[in-house]
Short mmCIF file of C-alpha atoms and ligand atoms in Angstrom, two decimals:
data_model
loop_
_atom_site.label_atom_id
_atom_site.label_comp_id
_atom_site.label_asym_id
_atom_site.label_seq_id
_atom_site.Cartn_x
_atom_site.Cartn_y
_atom_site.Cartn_z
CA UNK C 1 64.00 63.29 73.21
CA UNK C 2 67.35 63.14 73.95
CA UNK C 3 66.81 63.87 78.04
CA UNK C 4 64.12 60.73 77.72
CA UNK C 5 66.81 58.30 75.57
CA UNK C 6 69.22 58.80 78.34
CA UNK C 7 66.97 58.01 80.93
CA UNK C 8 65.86 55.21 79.57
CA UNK C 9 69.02 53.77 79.00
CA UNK C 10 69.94 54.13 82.27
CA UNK C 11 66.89 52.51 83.38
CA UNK C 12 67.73 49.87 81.54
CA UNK C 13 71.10 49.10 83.04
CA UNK C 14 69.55 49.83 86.61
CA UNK C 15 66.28 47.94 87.62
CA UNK C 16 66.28 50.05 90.71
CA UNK C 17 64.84 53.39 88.15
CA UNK C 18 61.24 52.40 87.41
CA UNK C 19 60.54 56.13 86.29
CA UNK C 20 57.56 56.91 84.33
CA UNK C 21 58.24 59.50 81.59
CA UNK C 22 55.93 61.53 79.88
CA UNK C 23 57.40 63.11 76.55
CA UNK C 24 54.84 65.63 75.02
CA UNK C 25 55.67 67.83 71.66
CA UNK C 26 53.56 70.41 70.01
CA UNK C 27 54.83 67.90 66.64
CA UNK C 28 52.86 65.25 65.73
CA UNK C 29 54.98 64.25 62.51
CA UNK C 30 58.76 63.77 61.17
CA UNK C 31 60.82 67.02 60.95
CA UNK C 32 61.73 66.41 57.88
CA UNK C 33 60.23 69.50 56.80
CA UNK C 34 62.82 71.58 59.46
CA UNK C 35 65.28 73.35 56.72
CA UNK C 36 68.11 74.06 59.25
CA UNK C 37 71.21 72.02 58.96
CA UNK C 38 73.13 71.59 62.42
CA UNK C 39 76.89 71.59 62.77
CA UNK C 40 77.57 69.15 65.41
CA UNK C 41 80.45 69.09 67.45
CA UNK C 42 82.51 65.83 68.11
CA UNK C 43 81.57 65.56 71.77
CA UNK C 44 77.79 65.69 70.78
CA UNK C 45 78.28 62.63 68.37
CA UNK C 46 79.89 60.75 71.34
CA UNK C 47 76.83 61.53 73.26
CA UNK C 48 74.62 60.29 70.39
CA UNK C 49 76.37 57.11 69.89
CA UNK C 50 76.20 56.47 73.09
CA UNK C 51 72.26 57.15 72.98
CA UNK C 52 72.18 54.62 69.97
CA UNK C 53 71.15 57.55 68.08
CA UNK C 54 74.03 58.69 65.94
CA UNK C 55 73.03 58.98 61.94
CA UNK C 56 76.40 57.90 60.65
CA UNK C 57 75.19 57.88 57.40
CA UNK C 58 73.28 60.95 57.11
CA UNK C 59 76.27 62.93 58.77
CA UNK C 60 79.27 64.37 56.94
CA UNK C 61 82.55 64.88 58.34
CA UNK C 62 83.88 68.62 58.93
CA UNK C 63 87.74 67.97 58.64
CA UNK C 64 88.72 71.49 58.04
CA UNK C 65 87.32 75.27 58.82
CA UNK C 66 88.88 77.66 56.96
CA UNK C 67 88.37 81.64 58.66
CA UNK C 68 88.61 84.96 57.20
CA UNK C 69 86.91 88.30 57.06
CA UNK C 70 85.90 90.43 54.03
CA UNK C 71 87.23 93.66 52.89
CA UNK C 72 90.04 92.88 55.89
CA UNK C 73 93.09 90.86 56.01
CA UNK C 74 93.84 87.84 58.34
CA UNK C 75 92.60 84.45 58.15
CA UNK C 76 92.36 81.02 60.38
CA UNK C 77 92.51 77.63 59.87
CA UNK C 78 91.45 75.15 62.26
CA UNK C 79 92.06 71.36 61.65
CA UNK C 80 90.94 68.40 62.85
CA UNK C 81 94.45 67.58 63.90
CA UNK C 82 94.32 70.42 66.63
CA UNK C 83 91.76 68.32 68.45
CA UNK C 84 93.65 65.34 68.73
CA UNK C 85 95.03 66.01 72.31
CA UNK C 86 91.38 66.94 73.79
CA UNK C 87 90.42 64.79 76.51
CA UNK C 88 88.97 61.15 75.25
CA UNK C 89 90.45 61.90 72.02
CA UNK C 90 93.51 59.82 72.27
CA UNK C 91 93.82 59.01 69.18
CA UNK C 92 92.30 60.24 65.76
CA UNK C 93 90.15 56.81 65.15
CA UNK C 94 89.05 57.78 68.81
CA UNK C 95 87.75 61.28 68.41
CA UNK C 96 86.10 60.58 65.42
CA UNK C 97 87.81 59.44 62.33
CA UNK C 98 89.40 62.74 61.90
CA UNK C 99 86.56 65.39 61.89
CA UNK C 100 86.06 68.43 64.03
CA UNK C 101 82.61 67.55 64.20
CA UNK C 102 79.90 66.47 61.57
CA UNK C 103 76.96 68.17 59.85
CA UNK C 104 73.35 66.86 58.91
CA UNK C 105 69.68 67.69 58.99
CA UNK C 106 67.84 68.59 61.63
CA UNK C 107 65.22 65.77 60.20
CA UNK C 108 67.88 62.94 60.80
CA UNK C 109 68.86 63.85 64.13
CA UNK C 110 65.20 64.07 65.19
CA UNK C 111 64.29 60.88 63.38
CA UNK C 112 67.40 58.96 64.87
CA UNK C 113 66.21 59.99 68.23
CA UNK C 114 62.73 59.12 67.72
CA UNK C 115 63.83 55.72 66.32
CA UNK C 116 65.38 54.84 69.77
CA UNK C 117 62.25 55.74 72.33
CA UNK C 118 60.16 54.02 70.16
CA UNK C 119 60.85 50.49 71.40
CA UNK C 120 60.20 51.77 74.82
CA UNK C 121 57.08 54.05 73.86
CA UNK C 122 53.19 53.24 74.38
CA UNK C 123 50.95 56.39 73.10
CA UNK C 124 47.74 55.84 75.53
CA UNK C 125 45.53 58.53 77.31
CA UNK C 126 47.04 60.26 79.94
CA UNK C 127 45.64 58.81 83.49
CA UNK C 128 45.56 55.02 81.78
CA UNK C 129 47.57 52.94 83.94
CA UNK C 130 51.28 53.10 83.79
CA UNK C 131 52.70 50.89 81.11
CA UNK C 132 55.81 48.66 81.95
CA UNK C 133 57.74 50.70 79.29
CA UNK C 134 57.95 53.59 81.16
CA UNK C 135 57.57 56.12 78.36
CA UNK C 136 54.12 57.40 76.82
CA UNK C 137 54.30 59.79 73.80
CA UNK C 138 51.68 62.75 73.50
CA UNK C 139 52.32 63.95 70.19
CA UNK C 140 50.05 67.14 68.83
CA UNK C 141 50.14 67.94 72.35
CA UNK C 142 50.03 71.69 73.64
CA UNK C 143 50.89 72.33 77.24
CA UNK C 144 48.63 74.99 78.95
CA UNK C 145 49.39 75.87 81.80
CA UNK C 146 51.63 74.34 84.88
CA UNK C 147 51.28 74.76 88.58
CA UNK C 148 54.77 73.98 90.01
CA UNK C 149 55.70 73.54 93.79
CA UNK C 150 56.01 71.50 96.65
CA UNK C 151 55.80 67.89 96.05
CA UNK C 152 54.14 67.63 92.33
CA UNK C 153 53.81 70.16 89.51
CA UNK C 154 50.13 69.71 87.46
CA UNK C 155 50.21 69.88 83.85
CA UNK C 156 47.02 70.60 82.02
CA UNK C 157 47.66 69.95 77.99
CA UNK C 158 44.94 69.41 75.12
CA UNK C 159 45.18 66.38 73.26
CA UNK C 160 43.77 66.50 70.01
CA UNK C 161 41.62 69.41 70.91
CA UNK C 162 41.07 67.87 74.36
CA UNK C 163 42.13 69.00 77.78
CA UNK C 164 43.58 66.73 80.44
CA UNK C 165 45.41 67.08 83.83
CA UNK C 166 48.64 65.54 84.73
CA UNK C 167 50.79 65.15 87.59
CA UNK C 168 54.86 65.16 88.13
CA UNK C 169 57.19 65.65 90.07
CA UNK C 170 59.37 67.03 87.22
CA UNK C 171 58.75 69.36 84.71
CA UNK C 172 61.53 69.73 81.88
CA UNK C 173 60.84 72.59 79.58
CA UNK C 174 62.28 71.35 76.21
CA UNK C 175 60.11 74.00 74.07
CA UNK C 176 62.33 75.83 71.87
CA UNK C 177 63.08 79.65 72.15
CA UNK C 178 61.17 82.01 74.43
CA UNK C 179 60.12 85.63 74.87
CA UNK C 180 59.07 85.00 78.30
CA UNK C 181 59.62 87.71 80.57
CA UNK C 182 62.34 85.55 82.43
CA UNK C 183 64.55 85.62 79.40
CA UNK C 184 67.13 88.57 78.69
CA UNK C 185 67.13 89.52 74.97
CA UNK C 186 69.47 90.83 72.43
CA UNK C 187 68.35 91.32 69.43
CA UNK C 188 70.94 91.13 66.41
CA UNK C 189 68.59 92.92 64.19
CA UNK C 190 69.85 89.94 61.54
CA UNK C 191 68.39 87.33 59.61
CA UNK C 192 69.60 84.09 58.86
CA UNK C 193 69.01 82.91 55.41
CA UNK C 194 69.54 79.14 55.25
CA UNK C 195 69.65 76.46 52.13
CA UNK C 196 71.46 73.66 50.73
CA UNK C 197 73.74 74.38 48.03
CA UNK C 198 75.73 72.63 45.38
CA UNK C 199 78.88 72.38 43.71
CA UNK C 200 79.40 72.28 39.62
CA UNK C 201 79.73 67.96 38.91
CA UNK C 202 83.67 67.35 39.32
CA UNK C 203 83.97 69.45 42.14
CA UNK C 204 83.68 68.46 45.83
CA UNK C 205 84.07 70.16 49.43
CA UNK C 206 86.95 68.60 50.98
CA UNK C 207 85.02 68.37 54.07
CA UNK C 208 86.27 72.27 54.35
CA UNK C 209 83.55 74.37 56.32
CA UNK C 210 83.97 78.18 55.39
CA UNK C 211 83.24 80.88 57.89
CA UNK C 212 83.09 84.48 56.57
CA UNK C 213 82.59 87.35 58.77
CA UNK C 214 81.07 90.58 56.96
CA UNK C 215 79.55 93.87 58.37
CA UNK C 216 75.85 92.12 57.78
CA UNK C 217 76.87 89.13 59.61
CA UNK C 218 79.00 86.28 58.89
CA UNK C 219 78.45 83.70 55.98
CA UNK C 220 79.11 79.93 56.47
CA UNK C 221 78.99 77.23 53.96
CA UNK C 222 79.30 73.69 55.89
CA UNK C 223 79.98 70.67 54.15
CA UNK C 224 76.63 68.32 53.57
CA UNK C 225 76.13 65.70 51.27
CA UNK C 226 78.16 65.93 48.28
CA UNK C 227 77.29 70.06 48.12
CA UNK C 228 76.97 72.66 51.61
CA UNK C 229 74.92 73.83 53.62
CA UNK C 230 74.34 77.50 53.54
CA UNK C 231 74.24 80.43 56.84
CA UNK C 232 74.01 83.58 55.15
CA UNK C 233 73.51 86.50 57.82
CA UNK C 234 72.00 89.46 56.95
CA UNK C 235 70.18 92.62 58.65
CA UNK C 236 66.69 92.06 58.93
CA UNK C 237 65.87 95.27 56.67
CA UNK C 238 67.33 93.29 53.49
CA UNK C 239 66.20 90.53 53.82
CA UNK C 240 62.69 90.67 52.01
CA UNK C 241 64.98 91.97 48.92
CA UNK C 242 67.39 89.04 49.22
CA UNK C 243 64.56 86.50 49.41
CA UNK C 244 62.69 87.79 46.36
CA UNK C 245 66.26 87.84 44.19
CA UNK C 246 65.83 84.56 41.76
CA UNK C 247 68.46 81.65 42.25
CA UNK C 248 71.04 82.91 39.36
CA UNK C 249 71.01 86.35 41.01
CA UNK C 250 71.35 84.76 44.40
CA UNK C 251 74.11 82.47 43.86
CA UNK C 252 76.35 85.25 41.86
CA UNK C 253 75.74 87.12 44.94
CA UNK C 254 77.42 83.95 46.81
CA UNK C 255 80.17 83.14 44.92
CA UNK C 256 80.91 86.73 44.88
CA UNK C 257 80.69 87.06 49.02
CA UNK C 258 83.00 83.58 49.29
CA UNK C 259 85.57 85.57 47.27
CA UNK C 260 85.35 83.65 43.75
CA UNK C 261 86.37 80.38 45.57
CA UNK C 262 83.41 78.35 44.12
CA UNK C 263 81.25 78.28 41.25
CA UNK C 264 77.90 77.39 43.47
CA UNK C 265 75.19 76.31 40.54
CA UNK C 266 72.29 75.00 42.55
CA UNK C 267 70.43 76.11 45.52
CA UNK C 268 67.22 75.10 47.03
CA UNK C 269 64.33 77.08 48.50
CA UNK C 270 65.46 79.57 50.77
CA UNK C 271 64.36 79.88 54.61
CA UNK C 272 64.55 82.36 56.96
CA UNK C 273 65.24 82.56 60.98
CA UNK C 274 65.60 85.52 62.84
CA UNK C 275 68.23 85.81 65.20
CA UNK C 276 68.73 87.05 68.58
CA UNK C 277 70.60 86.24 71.91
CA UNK C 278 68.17 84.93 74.69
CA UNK C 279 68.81 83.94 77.94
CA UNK C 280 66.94 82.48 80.25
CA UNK C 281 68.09 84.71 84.13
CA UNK C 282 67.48 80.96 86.25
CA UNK C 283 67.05 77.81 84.42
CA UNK C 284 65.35 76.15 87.82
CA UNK C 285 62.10 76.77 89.90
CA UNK C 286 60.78 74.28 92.34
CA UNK C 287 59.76 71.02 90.15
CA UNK C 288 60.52 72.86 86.85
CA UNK C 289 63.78 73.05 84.62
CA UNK C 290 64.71 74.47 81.66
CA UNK C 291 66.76 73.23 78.70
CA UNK C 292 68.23 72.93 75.44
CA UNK C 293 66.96 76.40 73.65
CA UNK C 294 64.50 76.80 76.04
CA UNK C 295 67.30 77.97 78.40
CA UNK C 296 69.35 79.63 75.38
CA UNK C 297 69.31 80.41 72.17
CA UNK C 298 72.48 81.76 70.30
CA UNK C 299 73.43 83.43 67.10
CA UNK C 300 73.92 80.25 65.30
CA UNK C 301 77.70 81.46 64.13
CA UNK C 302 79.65 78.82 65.92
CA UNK C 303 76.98 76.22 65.08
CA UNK C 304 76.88 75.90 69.31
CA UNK C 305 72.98 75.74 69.92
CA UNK C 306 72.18 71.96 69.73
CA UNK C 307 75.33 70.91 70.66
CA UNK C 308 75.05 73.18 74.24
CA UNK C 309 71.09 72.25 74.91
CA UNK C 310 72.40 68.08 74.44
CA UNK C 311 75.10 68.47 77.03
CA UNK C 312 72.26 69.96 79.11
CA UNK C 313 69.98 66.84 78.61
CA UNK C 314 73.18 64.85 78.90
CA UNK C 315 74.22 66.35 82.70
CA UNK C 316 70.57 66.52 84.03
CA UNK C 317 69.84 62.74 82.83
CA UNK C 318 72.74 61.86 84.90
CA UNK C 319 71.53 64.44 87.59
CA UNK C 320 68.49 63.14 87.91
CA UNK C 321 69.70 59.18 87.54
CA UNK C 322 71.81 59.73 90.68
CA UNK C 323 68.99 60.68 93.15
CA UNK C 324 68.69 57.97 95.21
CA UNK C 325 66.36 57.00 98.20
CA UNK C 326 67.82 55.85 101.30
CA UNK C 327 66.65 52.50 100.32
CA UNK C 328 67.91 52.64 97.22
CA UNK C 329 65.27 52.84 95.58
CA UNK C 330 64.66 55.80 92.95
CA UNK C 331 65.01 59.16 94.20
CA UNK C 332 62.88 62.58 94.14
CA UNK C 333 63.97 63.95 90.50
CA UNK C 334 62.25 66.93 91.57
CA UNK C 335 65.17 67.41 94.39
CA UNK C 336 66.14 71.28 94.27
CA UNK C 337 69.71 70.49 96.40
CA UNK C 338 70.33 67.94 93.47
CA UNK C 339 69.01 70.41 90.53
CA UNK C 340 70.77 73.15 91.89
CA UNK C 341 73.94 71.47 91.96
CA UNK C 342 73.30 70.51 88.07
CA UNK C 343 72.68 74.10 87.39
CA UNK C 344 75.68 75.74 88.95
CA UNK C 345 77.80 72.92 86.77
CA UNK C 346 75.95 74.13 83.67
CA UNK C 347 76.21 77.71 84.16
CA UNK C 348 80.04 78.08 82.74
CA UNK C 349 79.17 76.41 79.66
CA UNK C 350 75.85 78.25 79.08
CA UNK C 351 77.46 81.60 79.89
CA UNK C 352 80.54 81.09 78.29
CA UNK C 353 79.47 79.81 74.96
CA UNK C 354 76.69 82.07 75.06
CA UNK C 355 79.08 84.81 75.45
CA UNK C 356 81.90 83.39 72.73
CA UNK C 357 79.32 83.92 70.36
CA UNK C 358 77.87 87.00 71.57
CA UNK C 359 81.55 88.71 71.40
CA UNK C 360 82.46 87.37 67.56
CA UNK C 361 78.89 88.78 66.32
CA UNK C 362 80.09 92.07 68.18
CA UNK C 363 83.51 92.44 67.39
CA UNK C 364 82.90 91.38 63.76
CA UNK C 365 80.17 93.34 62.98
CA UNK C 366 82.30 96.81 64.18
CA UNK C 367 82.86 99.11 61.05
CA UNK C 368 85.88 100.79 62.86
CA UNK C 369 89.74 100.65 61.26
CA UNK C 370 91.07 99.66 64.50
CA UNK C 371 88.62 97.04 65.27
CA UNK C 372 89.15 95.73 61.45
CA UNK C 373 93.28 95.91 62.34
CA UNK C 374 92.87 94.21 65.69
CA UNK C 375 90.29 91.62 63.77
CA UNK C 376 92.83 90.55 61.39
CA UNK C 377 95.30 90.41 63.88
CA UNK C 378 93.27 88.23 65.94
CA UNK C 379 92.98 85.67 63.03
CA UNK C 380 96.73 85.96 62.28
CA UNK C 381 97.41 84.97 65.73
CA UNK C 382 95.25 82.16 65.85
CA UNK C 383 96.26 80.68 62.62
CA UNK C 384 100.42 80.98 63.98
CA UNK C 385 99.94 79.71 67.34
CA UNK C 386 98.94 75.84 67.45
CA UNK C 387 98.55 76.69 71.67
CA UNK C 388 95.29 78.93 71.07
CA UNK C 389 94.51 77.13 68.09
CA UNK C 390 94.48 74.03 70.03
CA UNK C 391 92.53 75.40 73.21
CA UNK C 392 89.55 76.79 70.70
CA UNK C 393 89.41 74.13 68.92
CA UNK C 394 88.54 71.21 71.92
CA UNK C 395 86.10 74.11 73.62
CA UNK C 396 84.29 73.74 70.04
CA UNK C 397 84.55 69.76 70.05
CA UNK C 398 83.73 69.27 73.68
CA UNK C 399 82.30 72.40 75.37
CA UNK C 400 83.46 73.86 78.80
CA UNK C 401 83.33 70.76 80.31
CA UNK C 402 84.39 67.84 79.00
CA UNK C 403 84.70 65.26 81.79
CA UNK C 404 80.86 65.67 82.47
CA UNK C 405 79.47 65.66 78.94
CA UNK C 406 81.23 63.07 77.59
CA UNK C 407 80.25 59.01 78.08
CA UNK C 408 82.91 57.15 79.87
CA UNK C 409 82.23 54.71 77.20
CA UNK C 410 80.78 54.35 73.60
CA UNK C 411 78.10 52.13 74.19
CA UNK C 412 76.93 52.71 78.09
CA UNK C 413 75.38 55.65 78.45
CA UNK C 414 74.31 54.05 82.16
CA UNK C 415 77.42 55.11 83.60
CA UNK C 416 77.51 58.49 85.35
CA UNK C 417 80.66 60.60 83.68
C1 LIG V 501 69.67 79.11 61.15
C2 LIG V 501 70.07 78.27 62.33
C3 LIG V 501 71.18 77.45 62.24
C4 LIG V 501 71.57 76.68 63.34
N1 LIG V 501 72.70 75.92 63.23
C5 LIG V 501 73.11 75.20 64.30
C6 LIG V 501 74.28 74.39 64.21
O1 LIG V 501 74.95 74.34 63.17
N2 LIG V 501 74.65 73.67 65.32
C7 LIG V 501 73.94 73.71 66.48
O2 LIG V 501 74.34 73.04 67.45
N3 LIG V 501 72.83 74.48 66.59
C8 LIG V 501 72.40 75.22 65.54
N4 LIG V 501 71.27 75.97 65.64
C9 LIG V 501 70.53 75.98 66.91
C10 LIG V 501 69.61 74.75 67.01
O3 LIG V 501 68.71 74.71 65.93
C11 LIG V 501 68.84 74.83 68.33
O4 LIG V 501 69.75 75.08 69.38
C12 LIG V 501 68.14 73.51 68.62
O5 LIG V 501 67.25 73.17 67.59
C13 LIG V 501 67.38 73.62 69.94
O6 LIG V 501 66.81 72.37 70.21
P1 LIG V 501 65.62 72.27 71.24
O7 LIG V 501 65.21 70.83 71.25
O8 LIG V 501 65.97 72.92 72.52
O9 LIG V 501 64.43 73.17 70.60
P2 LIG V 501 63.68 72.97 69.23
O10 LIG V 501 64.52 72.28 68.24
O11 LIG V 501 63.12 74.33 68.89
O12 LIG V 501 62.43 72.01 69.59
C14 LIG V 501 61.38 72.45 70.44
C15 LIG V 501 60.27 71.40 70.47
O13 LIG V 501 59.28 71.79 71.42
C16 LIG V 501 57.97 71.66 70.84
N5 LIG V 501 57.07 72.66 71.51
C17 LIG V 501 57.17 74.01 71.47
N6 LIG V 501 56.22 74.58 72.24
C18 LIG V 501 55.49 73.57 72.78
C19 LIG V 501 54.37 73.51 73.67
N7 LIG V 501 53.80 74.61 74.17
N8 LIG V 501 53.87 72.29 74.02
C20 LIG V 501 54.44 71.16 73.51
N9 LIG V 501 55.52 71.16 72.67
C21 LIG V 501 56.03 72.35 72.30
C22 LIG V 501 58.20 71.89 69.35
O14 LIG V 501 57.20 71.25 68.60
C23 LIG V 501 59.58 71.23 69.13
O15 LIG V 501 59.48 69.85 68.85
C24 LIG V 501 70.84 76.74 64.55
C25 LIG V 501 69.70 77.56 64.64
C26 LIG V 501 69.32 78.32 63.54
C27 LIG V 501 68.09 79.20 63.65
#
């Protein structure tokens, strides 16, 4: 959805781009129903305001994360001040009214974006003639197989039960986490437990995100609404136990792991993701791409998975926007010199985050002394030296590479960063 918004936008500002996209989802509703919460980062915002698709109102400010480990000593703090020298972020109005990034449901974000293709959208049969728009929706659609290569992939999908043939000349996979045989995988042998949270009437967040590494896995409460959204890691053999506990149980268990910070008294019902490091070995193959978590998905720890998969859809919107015909005209999206290019500048963020969070679920999760020492050390050292604090702090806000995933301006996503 995102990948489709920005092409459409830039459409818009360019009449030479009549580009037909075809958008088709497995969904045929809202995802209101999704329980995750996503910690976004302050670049991603940037990229959904400039999409027109920014929930201001459904997002809540993260101002402060506090880090620490339990059973260990050593802590970090990271504020939103130590992002105020990133690139674009010259001042704290400009980076975001003072947050390190912002948290909300996965149903917002996916309703936001919905709400801006659906000016543009027509939902017809596919092989009806192409509508001015541009954009045709095949929700409840289920792709089936694709034949990729030399000019044109074909795409044959069922529609409500029914099959039909398309063709393109560029396939972006968009479909979520794989097991494909292309994909390395490390499995964490953890579970995520997720759920929303709330504090006792009288108390309130702070817009302070907590972080706590244990042996299971780490723990995060992020600041949503006027309570938090819970990430409570645990091996996979425990988790049947932990889901059966009743709420009381459940939240003495929390307060307890958060170090008697809180008094949590409500929680909702409880969901459960398992969690494991996959990675896609190419992300291109003639007239195909992959994207988003269908190129990677990570231990959600850093909150990094959404926020990496839009600066893909950012880069390749731009990627593909700045294939050009000699004429002028619109160019071959499907060109592999211009796709390869995108995917070389993609590959240090991908890798990199990928193997940030990789390393913390790793080092954290050792049960040696030393590794506890050099652990709390590590924090220490963060939390005393603004430098380091500084440098992790804008990679979290803005990703490996800032100057090509972020908009050169607020409201024109048109123009190629
Ligand atoms: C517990 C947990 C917490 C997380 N927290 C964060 C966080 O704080 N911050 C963050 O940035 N990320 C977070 N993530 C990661 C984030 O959820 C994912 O990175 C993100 O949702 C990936 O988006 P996507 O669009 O690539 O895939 P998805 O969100 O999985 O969407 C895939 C879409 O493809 C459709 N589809 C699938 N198969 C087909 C098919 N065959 N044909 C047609 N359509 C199909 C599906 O219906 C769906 O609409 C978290 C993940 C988990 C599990």
């Amino acid at each position: 959805m995102a990948l489709a918004s920005a092409l459409l936008a830039q459409g818009r500002a360019d009449d030479a781009m009549p580009r037909s996209i075809l958008l088709i989802d497995r969904r045929t509703q809202s995802s209101d129903d999704d329980p995750r919460a996503l910690a976004l980062a302050e670049g991603s915002r940037r990229l959904l305001r400039a999409l027109g698709a920014w929930p201001a109102d459904a997002a809540t400010p993260i101002r402060r994360i506090h880090v620490s480990q339990r059973g260990a000593f050593g802590r970090a703090i990271l504020d939103a001040a130590d992002g105020a020298d990133a690139p674009f972020a010259r001042s704290p109005r400009q980076h975001g009214g003072d947050a390190l990034g912002h948290v909300l449901r996965y149903g917002a974000l996916h309703a936001a974006l919905a709400k801006t293709l659906a000016p543009s959208a027509t939902t017809r049969a596919p092989g009806s003639p192409p509508a001015a728009t541009h954009l045709q929706l095949f929700g409840g659609s289920q792709v089936r197989t694709i034949r990729a290569g030399g000019d044109n992939a074909v795409v044959t999908l069922d529609i409500a039960g029914r099959p039909h043939t398309l063709t393109a000349r560029l396939v972006v996979h968009a479909e979520g986490e794989s097991d494909a045989a292309a994909t390395r995988i490390r499995d964490y042998g953890q579970c995520a437990i997720v759920a929303e949270v709330g504090l006792p009437r009288g108390q309130t967040h702070g817009g302070v995100a907590w972080e706590r590494f244990t042996r299971d896995g780490p723990l995060a409460l992020l600041p949503m609404g006027e309570g938090f959204s819970l990430v409570y890691t645990v091996r996979a053999e425990r988790l049947a136990d932990l889901l059966a506990e009743d709420d009381s149980r459940f939240l003495a268990r929390l307060n307890r792991d958060f170090g008697g910070r809180f008094a949590l008294s409500t929680i909702s019902p409880r969901h459960a993701f398992p969690l494991a490091l996959r990675l896609r070995r190419a992300v291109l193959a003639p007239r195909e791409v992959w994207i988003g978590a269908a190129a990677q998905t990570l231990h959600p720890v850093a909150g990094q998975g959404f926020n990496l998969g839009l600066r893909d859809a950012w880069t390749l919107a731009h990627a593909i926007g700045a294939s050009r015909d000699d004429d002028g005209t619109t160019g071959d999206p499907g060109d592999a010199r211009r796709l390869a290019r995108w995917a070389q500048q993609r590959r240090q963020d991908r890798l990199g985050t990928a193997a940030i969070t990789d390393g913390l679920i790793r080092v954290f999760g050792s049960a040696l002394p030393p590794v506890a020492l050099l652990r709390g050390a590590g924090l220490a050292t963060l939390d005393l030296c603004p430098p380091l604090r500084r440098a992790l702090t804008r990679r979290m806000m803005f990703g490996a590479d800032p100057v090509a995933a972020t908009p050169t301006s607020p409201t024109d996503p048109a123009t190629p960063a």
